[in-house]
Amino acid sequence: PGMNAAIRAITRRALQHGIEVKGILGGYSGLIADNMIDLTARRVSNISYMGGTIIYSDRCPEFKTEAGMREAIANCKRFGIDGIVTIGGDGTFRGATDMTEHGVPCVGLPGTIDNDITSTDFSIGFDTAVNTTIEMVDRLRDTCESHARCNVVEVMGRDAGDIALQTAIAVGASAVAIKEIPFDEAGMIEELKNSREKGKRNFIIIVSEGLPGYGEKLTGLIPEKTGIETRFARPAHVVRGGSPTLRDRMLGSEMGAAAVEALLEGKSNIVLCEQKGEITTMDIGKALILDRMYKDKLKDGDLQKFDAETVAWMREFCAEKFAAFKKMYDLSIEISK
Ligand code: F6P
């Protein structure tokens, strides 16, 4: 959610500069298959409220091959494509780097509900997905209160616990289990027992999908250890759709317009970011390695491309980001008791 607002902003801003805009259907696969539509001011009107993306999306393994890349570049030349704005996550950004290296300037927008792109505080779609998750859990809470039950809810986010953590705080969950920080299972069981003794009827436990199978495990364990009847729920892809929130519409619009300006200024191979409330940019090469550093997935030689000062800056960036995440996690615990 929010991609359509970005498409609208990109189109309108480019048209204002006298630049024609094409929507590449399906993303990179559309570029290879030469599957494009003209995006006019009218075509992009009344789309900001829609979920999904009017130009579709898919995964394109062919794009990673030399032949796929050759075809994509040839199509860019054939159709006079001078620059591309790509929306997605790290796979999309790697493709953008390859295209830029082959002579087609690209600028990336961070689009994923998972909020797992290290260079930006918020990615397009995250806010809507969390708000939808919150709504689902609030609904589950009603039945938990009526029936004096616990509901374990597994939420999306791939390996990232952002949706889980922010949902847990917002709904007042009893506990949240995420991949990034060890979970105190025994402590949770004790808390549930104590709270039940004091008369609490409903309990919500949020589990990130980054811990596969753990939600189901807790659903069996909780009644066994506490006697509290427990159900399991997984909203799954439901939270990926729907009308975007104000925040996602704003982020898509601001980043979309900024991406066009960046291309016009001759910038490329950058990703748009929101950091501390400001829209800014980062070199894609740096953003991808920063991401691996944050996720502890650095490969041999990854840091060799950067000078010592940049590496130190990356380490500090990751440390600060994790500290902010940990602070939020601590808050979730403090206010769950
Ligand atoms: O990255 C977005 C996301 O929805 C994740 O939260 C989830 O793990 C994954 O995509 C699901 O992928 P698919 O739609 O291919 O099942």
Short mmCIF file of C-alpha atoms and ligand atoms in Angstrom, two decimals:
data_model
loop_
_atom_site.label_atom_id
_atom_site.label_comp_id
_atom_site.label_asym_id
_atom_site.label_seq_id
_atom_site.Cartn_x
_atom_site.Cartn_y
_atom_site.Cartn_z
CA PRO A 1 0.00 0.00 0.00
CA GLY A 2 1.28 3.46 -0.93
CA MET A 3 2.89 2.39 -4.22
CA ASN A 4 0.07 3.94 -6.22
CA ALA A 5 0.59 7.28 -4.49
CA ALA A 6 4.25 7.03 -5.50
CA ILE A 7 3.33 6.19 -9.12
CA ARG A 8 1.00 9.18 -9.21
CA ALA A 9 3.63 11.55 -7.79
CA ILE A 10 6.36 10.27 -10.13
CA THR A 11 4.10 10.65 -13.15
CA ARG A 12 2.76 14.09 -12.31
CA ARG A 13 6.14 15.52 -11.32
CA ALA A 14 7.79 14.18 -14.47
CA LEU A 15 5.00 15.45 -16.73
CA GLN A 16 5.39 18.89 -15.15
CA HIS A 17 8.98 18.80 -16.38
CA GLY A 18 7.84 17.81 -19.88
CA ILE A 19 9.00 14.21 -19.50
CA GLU A 20 6.91 11.31 -20.81
CA VAL A 21 6.28 8.48 -18.36
CA LYS A 22 5.80 4.77 -18.92
CA GLY A 23 4.63 2.25 -16.37
CA ILE A 24 6.63 -0.96 -16.76
CA LEU A 25 4.09 -3.69 -16.04
CA GLY A 26 5.20 -6.29 -13.50
CA GLY A 27 8.50 -4.49 -12.91
CA TYR A 28 11.68 -5.91 -14.44
CA SER A 29 9.78 -8.70 -16.21
CA GLY A 30 7.79 -6.05 -18.10
CA LEU A 31 11.02 -4.40 -19.14
CA ILE A 32 12.31 -7.63 -20.64
CA ALA A 33 8.97 -8.53 -22.23
CA ASP A 34 8.48 -4.99 -23.45
CA ASN A 35 5.23 -4.72 -21.54
CA MET A 36 4.60 -1.06 -20.81
CA ILE A 37 1.78 1.46 -20.66
CA ASP A 38 1.76 5.22 -21.02
CA LEU A 39 1.18 6.92 -17.72
CA THR A 40 -0.72 10.13 -18.26
CA ALA A 41 -2.00 12.63 -15.71
CA ARG A 42 -5.48 11.13 -16.15
CA ARG A 43 -4.33 7.52 -15.89
CA VAL A 44 -2.86 8.20 -12.45
CA SER A 45 -5.78 10.20 -11.09
CA ASN A 46 -7.82 8.59 -8.33
CA ILE A 47 -5.29 5.85 -7.63
CA SER A 48 -3.73 7.03 -4.35
CA TYR A 49 -6.45 5.42 -2.28
CA MET A 50 -5.98 2.00 -3.89
CA GLY A 51 -3.94 -0.83 -2.42
CA GLY A 52 -1.65 -2.91 -4.62
CA THR A 53 -0.06 -1.29 -7.63
CA ILE A 54 -1.70 -0.38 -10.93
CA ILE A 55 1.44 -1.49 -12.76
CA TYR A 56 1.60 -4.86 -10.96
CA SER A 57 4.55 -6.63 -9.48
CA ASP A 58 6.31 -9.95 -9.77
CA ARG A 59 9.60 -11.71 -9.14
CA CYS A 60 11.87 -11.96 -12.18
CA PRO A 61 14.71 -14.51 -12.04
CA GLU A 62 15.45 -13.86 -15.74
CA PHE A 63 16.52 -10.33 -14.90
CA LYS A 64 19.49 -11.71 -12.98
CA THR A 65 20.86 -13.36 -16.15
CA GLU A 66 23.15 -11.65 -18.66
CA ALA A 67 20.63 -12.30 -21.47
CA GLY A 68 17.76 -10.82 -19.42
CA MET A 69 19.77 -7.71 -18.62
CA ARG A 70 20.78 -7.30 -22.30
CA GLU A 71 17.15 -7.47 -23.37
CA ALA A 72 16.09 -4.97 -20.69
CA ILE A 73 18.78 -2.48 -21.70
CA ALA A 74 17.94 -2.91 -25.40
CA ASN A 75 14.28 -2.15 -24.65
CA CYS A 76 15.23 0.97 -22.71
CA LYS A 77 17.19 2.21 -25.72
CA ARG A 78 14.38 1.28 -28.13
CA PHE A 79 11.75 3.17 -26.15
CA GLY A 80 13.99 6.10 -25.24
CA ILE A 81 13.89 5.39 -21.53
CA ASP A 82 16.36 7.80 -19.91
CA GLY A 83 15.79 6.87 -16.30
CA ILE A 84 13.83 4.47 -14.12
CA VAL A 85 12.27 4.75 -10.70
CA THR A 86 12.08 1.30 -9.11
CA ILE A 87 9.98 0.48 -6.05
CA GLY A 88 10.77 -2.50 -3.83
CA GLY A 89 13.36 -4.03 -1.53
CA ASP A 90 16.91 -5.28 -1.83
CA GLY A 91 16.32 -7.44 -4.95
CA THR A 92 14.84 -4.42 -6.68
CA PHE A 93 17.80 -2.27 -5.63
CA ARG A 94 20.35 -4.80 -6.87
CA GLY A 95 18.57 -4.73 -10.24
CA ALA A 96 18.66 -0.92 -10.16
CA THR A 97 22.43 -0.98 -9.62
CA ASP A 98 22.92 -3.38 -12.54
CA MET A 99 20.78 -1.21 -14.81
CA THR A 100 22.66 1.93 -13.78
CA GLU A 101 25.98 0.20 -14.50
CA HIS A 102 24.68 -0.72 -17.95
CA GLY A 103 23.91 2.93 -18.68
CA VAL A 104 20.28 3.38 -17.55
CA PRO A 105 20.14 5.61 -14.46
CA CYS A 106 17.89 4.22 -11.71
CA VAL A 107 16.60 5.58 -8.43
CA GLY A 108 15.00 3.27 -5.85
CA LEU A 109 12.06 3.81 -3.52
CA PRO A 110 11.82 1.52 -0.47
CA GLY A 111 8.55 -0.41 -0.76
CA THR A 112 7.82 -3.28 1.60
CA ILE A 113 5.43 -3.86 4.48
CA ASP A 114 8.27 -5.47 6.45
CA ASN A 115 10.13 -2.20 7.14
CA ASP A 116 13.33 -4.19 6.82
CA ILE A 117 15.34 -1.76 4.70
CA THR A 118 18.05 -0.52 7.03
CA SER A 119 18.73 2.78 5.26
CA THR A 120 15.23 4.12 5.91
CA ASP A 121 13.26 4.49 9.13
CA PHE A 122 10.05 3.71 7.23
CA SER A 123 9.33 1.89 3.99
CA ILE A 124 6.23 2.47 1.87
CA GLY A 125 3.47 0.05 2.96
CA PHE A 126 4.63 -0.57 6.51
CA ASP A 127 2.29 1.88 8.21
CA THR A 128 -0.78 0.48 6.46
CA ALA A 129 0.21 -3.11 7.25
CA VAL A 130 0.70 -2.33 10.95
CA ASN A 131 -2.59 -0.46 11.15
CA THR A 132 -4.42 -3.36 9.49
CA THR A 133 -2.72 -5.83 11.81
CA ILE A 134 -3.78 -3.72 14.79
CA GLU A 135 -7.37 -3.72 13.59
CA MET A 136 -7.37 -7.50 13.21
CA VAL A 137 -5.92 -8.02 16.69
CA ASP A 138 -8.39 -5.58 18.26
CA ARG A 139 -11.15 -7.73 16.78
CA LEU A 140 -9.63 -10.89 18.18
CA ARG A 141 -9.42 -9.22 21.56
CA ASP A 142 -13.21 -8.88 21.73
CA THR A 143 -13.70 -12.65 21.63
CA CYS A 144 -10.83 -13.20 24.05
CA GLU A 145 -12.51 -10.88 26.56
CA SER A 146 -15.96 -12.48 26.15
CA HIS A 147 -14.63 -16.03 26.45
CA ALA A 148 -11.72 -15.33 28.83
CA ARG A 149 -9.20 -16.64 26.32
CA CYS A 150 -5.72 -16.00 25.01
CA ASN A 151 -5.03 -15.45 21.32
CA VAL A 152 -1.60 -16.03 19.83
CA VAL A 153 -1.29 -14.02 16.62
CA GLU A 154 1.45 -14.60 14.05
CA VAL A 155 2.08 -11.48 11.99
CA MET A 156 3.93 -10.85 8.73
CA GLY A 157 7.29 -9.16 8.38
CA ARG A 158 9.56 -11.90 7.01
CA ASP A 159 12.64 -11.87 9.31
CA ALA A 160 11.93 -8.39 10.67
CA GLY A 161 10.02 -7.89 13.92
CA ASP A 162 8.87 -4.33 13.23
CA ILE A 163 5.23 -5.16 12.48
CA ALA A 164 5.10 -7.52 15.46
CA LEU A 165 6.70 -5.11 17.90
CA GLN A 166 4.72 -2.02 16.96
CA THR A 167 1.48 -4.00 16.86
CA ALA A 168 2.21 -5.42 20.30
CA ILE A 169 2.71 -1.97 21.79
CA ALA A 170 -0.32 -0.50 20.04
CA VAL A 171 -2.74 -3.26 21.05
CA GLY A 172 -1.33 -3.68 24.56
CA ALA A 173 -0.23 -7.28 24.03
CA SER A 174 0.89 -9.38 26.98
CA ALA A 175 4.07 -10.39 25.13
CA VAL A 176 5.81 -10.23 21.76
CA ALA A 177 8.22 -12.80 20.35
CA ILE A 178 10.50 -11.68 17.51
CA LYS A 179 13.62 -13.05 15.87
CA GLU A 180 15.93 -10.17 16.77
CA ILE A 181 15.77 -10.48 20.59
CA PRO A 182 15.63 -13.64 22.76
CA PHE A 183 12.17 -14.31 24.15
CA ASP A 184 11.56 -15.01 27.86
CA GLU A 185 9.04 -17.84 27.48
CA ALA A 186 9.06 -18.83 31.17
CA GLY A 187 8.60 -15.17 32.16
CA MET A 188 5.60 -14.88 29.85
CA ILE A 189 3.97 -18.00 31.36
CA GLU A 190 4.47 -16.59 34.87
CA GLU A 191 2.99 -13.23 33.84
CA LEU A 192 -0.06 -14.91 32.30
CA LYS A 193 -0.66 -17.00 35.43
CA ASN A 194 -0.29 -13.99 37.76
CA SER A 195 -2.54 -11.79 35.66
CA ARG A 196 -5.21 -14.50 35.42
CA GLU A 197 -5.14 -14.89 39.20
CA LYS A 198 -5.70 -11.13 39.50
CA GLY A 199 -8.76 -11.44 37.24
CA LYS A 200 -7.50 -10.54 33.76
CA ARG A 201 -9.73 -12.23 31.17
CA ASN A 202 -8.08 -11.63 27.80
CA PHE A 203 -4.52 -12.09 26.62
CA ILE A 204 -2.86 -11.32 23.29
CA ILE A 205 0.55 -12.74 22.39
CA ILE A 206 2.14 -11.48 19.16
CA VAL A 207 4.67 -13.67 17.32
CA SER A 208 6.64 -12.61 14.28
CA GLU A 209 6.64 -14.92 11.24
CA GLY A 210 10.44 -14.71 11.53
CA LEU A 211 10.01 -17.45 14.16
CA PRO A 212 8.30 -20.12 12.04
CA GLY A 213 6.11 -22.55 13.98
CA TYR A 214 6.65 -20.77 17.29
CA GLY A 215 3.15 -19.28 17.37
CA GLU A 216 1.60 -22.74 17.07
CA LYS A 217 3.98 -24.06 19.72
CA LEU A 218 2.92 -21.34 22.19
CA THR A 219 -0.73 -22.03 21.41
CA GLY A 220 -0.22 -25.54 22.77
CA LEU A 221 2.05 -24.55 25.63
CA ILE A 222 -0.02 -21.75 27.17
CA PRO A 223 -3.12 -23.82 28.08
CA GLU A 224 -0.88 -26.65 29.25
CA LYS A 225 1.11 -24.41 31.64
CA THR A 226 -1.54 -21.88 32.65
CA GLY A 227 -4.92 -23.48 32.04
CA ILE A 228 -5.91 -20.53 29.85
CA GLU A 229 -7.83 -21.54 26.74
CA THR A 230 -5.83 -20.36 23.73
CA ARG A 231 -6.46 -19.86 20.01
CA PHE A 232 -4.09 -19.20 17.11
CA ALA A 233 -4.58 -16.67 14.30
CA ARG A 234 -2.53 -15.61 11.27
CA PRO A 235 -3.79 -12.58 9.32
CA ALA A 236 -1.05 -13.23 6.67
CA HIS A 237 -1.47 -11.57 3.26
CA VAL A 238 -4.63 -9.72 4.35
CA VAL A 239 -2.38 -7.01 5.78
CA ARG A 240 -0.56 -6.51 2.48
CA GLY A 241 -3.63 -5.12 0.78
CA GLY A 242 -6.16 -2.39 1.36
CA SER A 243 -6.33 1.34 1.11
CA PRO A 244 -3.09 2.98 2.29
CA THR A 245 -2.96 5.14 5.39
CA LEU A 246 -2.17 8.85 5.28
CA ARG A 247 1.43 8.10 6.24
CA ASP A 248 1.99 5.70 3.35
CA ARG A 249 0.32 8.03 0.88
CA MET A 250 2.53 10.88 2.07
CA LEU A 251 5.70 8.79 2.01
CA GLY A 252 4.94 7.46 -1.48
CA SER A 253 4.12 10.95 -2.75
CA GLU A 254 7.14 12.67 -1.22
CA MET A 255 9.60 9.97 -2.26
CA GLY A 256 8.11 9.66 -5.75
CA ALA A 257 8.45 13.37 -6.45
CA ALA A 258 11.95 13.44 -4.95
CA ALA A 259 13.04 10.50 -7.13
CA VAL A 260 12.14 12.41 -10.30
CA GLU A 261 14.04 15.49 -9.11
CA ALA A 262 17.06 13.33 -8.29
CA LEU A 263 17.11 11.81 -11.80
CA LEU A 264 16.82 15.29 -13.30
CA GLU A 265 19.79 16.43 -11.23
CA GLY A 266 21.78 13.61 -12.79
CA LYS A 267 21.77 11.45 -9.68
CA SER A 268 21.37 7.69 -9.96
CA ASN A 269 22.00 4.45 -8.12
CA ILE A 270 20.53 5.97 -5.00
CA VAL A 271 17.67 4.96 -2.75
CA LEU A 272 15.24 7.39 -1.16
CA CYS A 273 15.11 7.19 2.64
CA GLU A 274 13.28 8.75 5.52
CA GLN A 275 15.67 9.41 8.36
CA LYS A 276 14.59 11.19 11.52
CA GLY A 277 11.59 12.65 9.70
CA GLU A 278 13.57 13.97 6.69
CA ILE A 279 13.43 12.62 3.15
CA THR A 280 16.99 12.01 2.04
CA THR A 281 19.01 9.68 -0.23
CA MET A 282 21.73 7.06 0.09
CA ASP A 283 23.93 5.39 -2.50
CA ILE A 284 22.39 1.97 -3.26
CA GLY A 285 25.74 0.20 -2.95
CA LYS A 286 26.15 1.61 0.53
CA ALA A 287 22.52 0.94 1.48
CA LEU A 288 22.78 -2.74 0.47
CA ILE A 289 25.94 -3.35 2.49
CA LEU A 290 24.56 -1.38 5.44
CA ASP A 291 21.56 -3.68 5.28
CA ARG A 292 23.76 -6.78 5.36
CA MET A 293 25.74 -5.34 8.25
CA TYR A 294 22.58 -4.67 10.26
CA LYS A 295 21.27 -8.17 9.57
CA ASP A 296 24.61 -9.78 10.34
CA LYS A 297 24.90 -11.12 6.80
CA LEU A 298 28.13 -9.49 5.62
CA LYS A 299 30.08 -11.53 3.08
CA ASP A 300 33.87 -11.64 2.70
CA GLY A 301 35.07 -8.53 0.93
CA ASP A 302 31.83 -6.56 1.38
CA LEU A 303 33.55 -3.81 3.34
CA GLN A 304 36.64 -3.60 1.15
CA LYS A 305 34.94 -1.16 -1.23
CA PHE A 306 34.59 1.40 1.54
CA ASP A 307 37.14 3.55 3.37
CA ALA A 308 37.61 3.25 7.12
CA GLU A 309 35.56 6.36 7.84
CA THR A 310 32.54 5.03 5.90
CA VAL A 311 32.76 1.64 7.61
CA ALA A 312 32.87 3.35 11.02
CA TRP A 313 29.86 5.44 10.02
CA MET A 314 27.97 2.29 8.94
CA ARG A 315 28.72 0.57 12.24
CA GLU A 316 27.48 3.58 14.17
CA PHE A 317 24.35 3.78 12.00
CA CYS A 318 23.55 0.10 12.68
CA ALA A 319 24.26 0.43 16.40
CA GLU A 320 21.96 3.45 16.68
CA LYS A 321 19.23 1.73 14.70
CA PHE A 322 19.35 -1.38 16.84
CA ALA A 323 19.42 0.73 20.04
CA ALA A 324 16.19 2.44 18.92
CA PHE A 325 14.62 -0.94 18.15
CA LYS A 326 15.72 -2.36 21.51
CA LYS A 327 14.32 0.69 23.30
CA MET A 328 10.96 0.00 21.66
CA TYR A 329 11.17 -3.66 22.66
CA ASP A 330 11.95 -2.70 26.28
CA LEU A 331 8.96 -0.37 26.26
CA SER A 332 6.74 -3.21 25.05
CA ILE A 333 7.82 -5.26 28.06
CA GLU A 334 7.59 -2.44 30.62
CA ILE A 335 4.04 -1.55 29.69
CA SER A 336 2.81 -5.13 29.36
CA LYS A 337 3.03 -5.80 33.09
O1 F6P B 1 8.02 -9.06 2.07
C1 F6P B 1 6.64 -8.92 2.23
C2 F6P B 1 6.03 -10.20 2.64
O2 F6P B 1 4.63 -10.03 2.73
C3 F6P B 1 6.56 -10.80 3.95
O3 F6P B 1 6.01 -10.18 5.08
C4 F6P B 1 6.19 -12.25 3.78
O4 F6P B 1 7.09 -13.07 4.48
C5 F6P B 1 6.36 -12.46 2.30
O5 F6P B 1 6.28 -11.20 1.68
C6 F6P B 1 5.31 -13.36 1.69
O6 F6P B 1 5.67 -13.61 0.38
P1 F6P B 1 4.66 -14.29 -0.68
O7 F6P B 1 3.62 -13.26 -0.95
O8 F6P B 1 5.52 -14.58 -1.84
O9 F6P B 1 4.09 -15.47 0.02
#
